[in-house]
PDB file of C-alpha atoms in Angstrom:
ATOM      1  CA  MET A   1     142.069 106.163  51.587  1.00  0.00           C
ATOM      2  CA  HIS A   2     142.588 104.029  54.618  1.00  0.00           C
ATOM      3  CA  LYS A   3     141.234 105.163  58.038  1.00  0.00           C
ATOM      4  CA  GLY A   4     143.048 103.593  61.068  1.00  0.00           C
ATOM      5  CA  LEU A   5     141.601 101.920  64.058  1.00  0.00           C
ATOM      6  CA  PHE A   6     142.620 104.762  66.294  1.00  0.00           C
ATOM      7  CA  GLU A   7     141.557 107.490  64.227  1.00  0.00           C
ATOM      8  CA  ASP A   8     138.015 108.350  65.587  1.00  0.00           C
ATOM      9  CA  CYS A   9     137.195 104.563  65.913  1.00  0.00           C
ATOM     10  CA  GLU A  10     133.695 104.418  67.354  1.00  0.00           C
ATOM     11  CA  GLY A  11     133.355 100.425  66.991  1.00  0.00           C
ATOM     12  CA  PRO A  12     132.536  98.109  69.625  1.00  0.00           C
ATOM     13  CA  ILE A  13     135.452  96.352  71.644  1.00  0.00           C
ATOM     14  CA  ARG A  14     133.811  92.785  71.412  1.00  0.00           C
ATOM     15  CA  GLY A  15     136.302  91.449  69.251  1.00  0.00           C
ATOM     16  CA  LEU A  16     139.195  92.341  71.553  1.00  0.00           C
ATOM     17  CA  ARG A  17     141.036  89.299  73.335  1.00  0.00           C
ATOM     18  CA  LEU A  18     140.730  90.066  76.868  1.00  0.00           C
ATOM     19  CA  PRO A  19     140.540  88.038  80.139  1.00  0.00           C
ATOM     20  CA  LEU A  20     137.242  87.694  81.619  1.00  0.00           C
ATOM     21  CA  ASN A  21     137.619  89.917  84.426  1.00  0.00           C
ATOM     22  CA  ALA A  22     138.687  92.683  82.128  1.00  0.00           C
ATOM     23  CA  TRP A  23     135.400  92.416  80.288  1.00  0.00           C
ATOM     24  CA  ASN A  24     133.346  92.440  83.460  1.00  0.00           C
ATOM     25  CA  ALA A  25     135.262  95.529  84.585  1.00  0.00           C
ATOM     26  CA  LEU A  26     134.751  97.440  81.099  1.00  0.00           C
ATOM     27  CA  ASP A  27     131.133  96.653  81.053  1.00  0.00           C
ATOM     28  CA  ARG A  28     130.636  97.718  84.723  1.00  0.00           C
ATOM     29  CA  GLU A  29     132.285 101.050  83.640  1.00  0.00           C
ATOM     30  CA  ASN A  30     130.206 101.269  80.267  1.00  0.00           C
ATOM     31  CA  ILE A  31     133.035 101.059  78.271  1.00  0.00           C
ATOM     32  CA  THR A  32     131.920  99.867  74.718  1.00  0.00           C
ATOM     33  CA  THR A  33     134.089 101.058  72.241  1.00  0.00           C
ATOM     34  CA  LEU A  34     137.502 101.242  71.165  1.00  0.00           C
ATOM     35  CA  ALA A  35     137.810 104.960  71.490  1.00  0.00           C
ATOM     36  CA  GLN A  36     136.622 104.703  75.068  1.00  0.00           C
ATOM     37  CA  LEU A  37     139.181 102.096  75.768  1.00  0.00           C
ATOM     38  CA  VAL A  38     142.155 104.060  74.262  1.00  0.00           C
ATOM     39  CA  ALA A  39     141.137 107.032  75.818  1.00  0.00           C
ATOM     40  CA  ILE A  40     141.527 105.392  79.427  1.00  0.00           C
ATOM     41  CA  ALA A  41     144.275 102.808  78.556  1.00  0.00           C
ATOM     42  CA  ASP A  42     147.075 104.911  80.076  1.00  0.00           C
ATOM     43  CA  GLN A  43     145.156 104.833  83.504  1.00  0.00           C
ATOM     44  CA  VAL A  44     142.952 101.464  83.287  1.00  0.00           C
ATOM     45  CA  GLU A  45     144.538  99.998  86.265  1.00  0.00           C
ATOM     46  CA  ARG A  46     142.272 102.690  88.314  1.00  0.00           C
ATOM     47  CA  LEU A  47     139.111 101.299  87.312  1.00  0.00           C
ATOM     48  CA  PRO A  48     137.630  98.781  90.063  1.00  0.00           C
ATOM     49  CA  GLY A  49     138.425  95.152  89.084  1.00  0.00           C
ATOM     50  CA  ILE A  50     141.435  95.854  87.130  1.00  0.00           C
ATOM     51  CA  GLY A  51     144.915  95.068  88.278  1.00  0.00           C
ATOM     52  CA  VAL A  52     148.419  95.490  87.157  1.00  0.00           C
ATOM     53  CA  LYS A  53     148.375  92.048  85.400  1.00  0.00           C
ATOM     54  CA  THR A  54     144.675  92.872  83.615  1.00  0.00           C
ATOM     55  CA  ALA A  55     146.055  96.390  82.697  1.00  0.00           C
ATOM     56  CA  LEU A  56     148.983  94.866  81.166  1.00  0.00           C
ATOM     57  CA  ALA A  57     146.747  92.467  79.017  1.00  0.00           C
ATOM     58  CA  ILE A  58     144.420  95.289  77.670  1.00  0.00           C
ATOM     59  CA  ARG A  59     147.380  97.506  76.965  1.00  0.00           C
ATOM     60  CA  THR A  60     149.116  94.617  75.124  1.00  0.00           C
ATOM     61  CA  GLU A  61     145.956  93.968  73.409  1.00  0.00           C
ATOM     62  CA  LEU A  62     145.600  97.445  72.094  1.00  0.00           C
ATOM     63  CA  ASP A  63     149.315  97.355  70.973  1.00  0.00           C
ATOM     64  CA  ARG A  64     148.413  94.169  68.949  1.00  0.00           C
ATOM     65  CA  ILE A  65     145.501  95.612  67.333  1.00  0.00           C
ATOM     66  CA  ALA A  66     147.436  98.965  66.594  1.00  0.00           C
ATOM     67  CA  LEU A  67     150.008  96.803  64.739  1.00  0.00           C
ATOM     68  CA  LEU A  68     147.655  94.933  62.656  1.00  0.00           C
ATOM     69  CA  ASP A  69     146.222  98.254  61.713  1.00  0.00           C
ATOM     70  CA  ALA A  70     149.480  99.494  60.717  1.00  0.00           C
ATOM     71  CA  ARG A  71     150.286  96.393  58.603  1.00  0.00           C
ATOM     72  CA  SER A  72     147.422  96.892  56.790  1.00  0.00           C
ATOM     73  CA  ALA A  73     147.683 100.651  56.090  1.00  0.00           C
TER      74      ALA A  73
END
């Protein structure tokens, strides 16, 4: 049975395509797994160092990998 990326995923986020300032902010907040990032995706712009554009980039990347996951199911 295929297990989707967003179903209990504890994997690292290091493979995501994100701008450097996003990586720096996520590192400062100790967000290291996809599950952690998905959990805060709707409020990610509240993190220090993440503005509107960076929040959009993060959400766009999460959407991209969700689409890839859906296609592989």
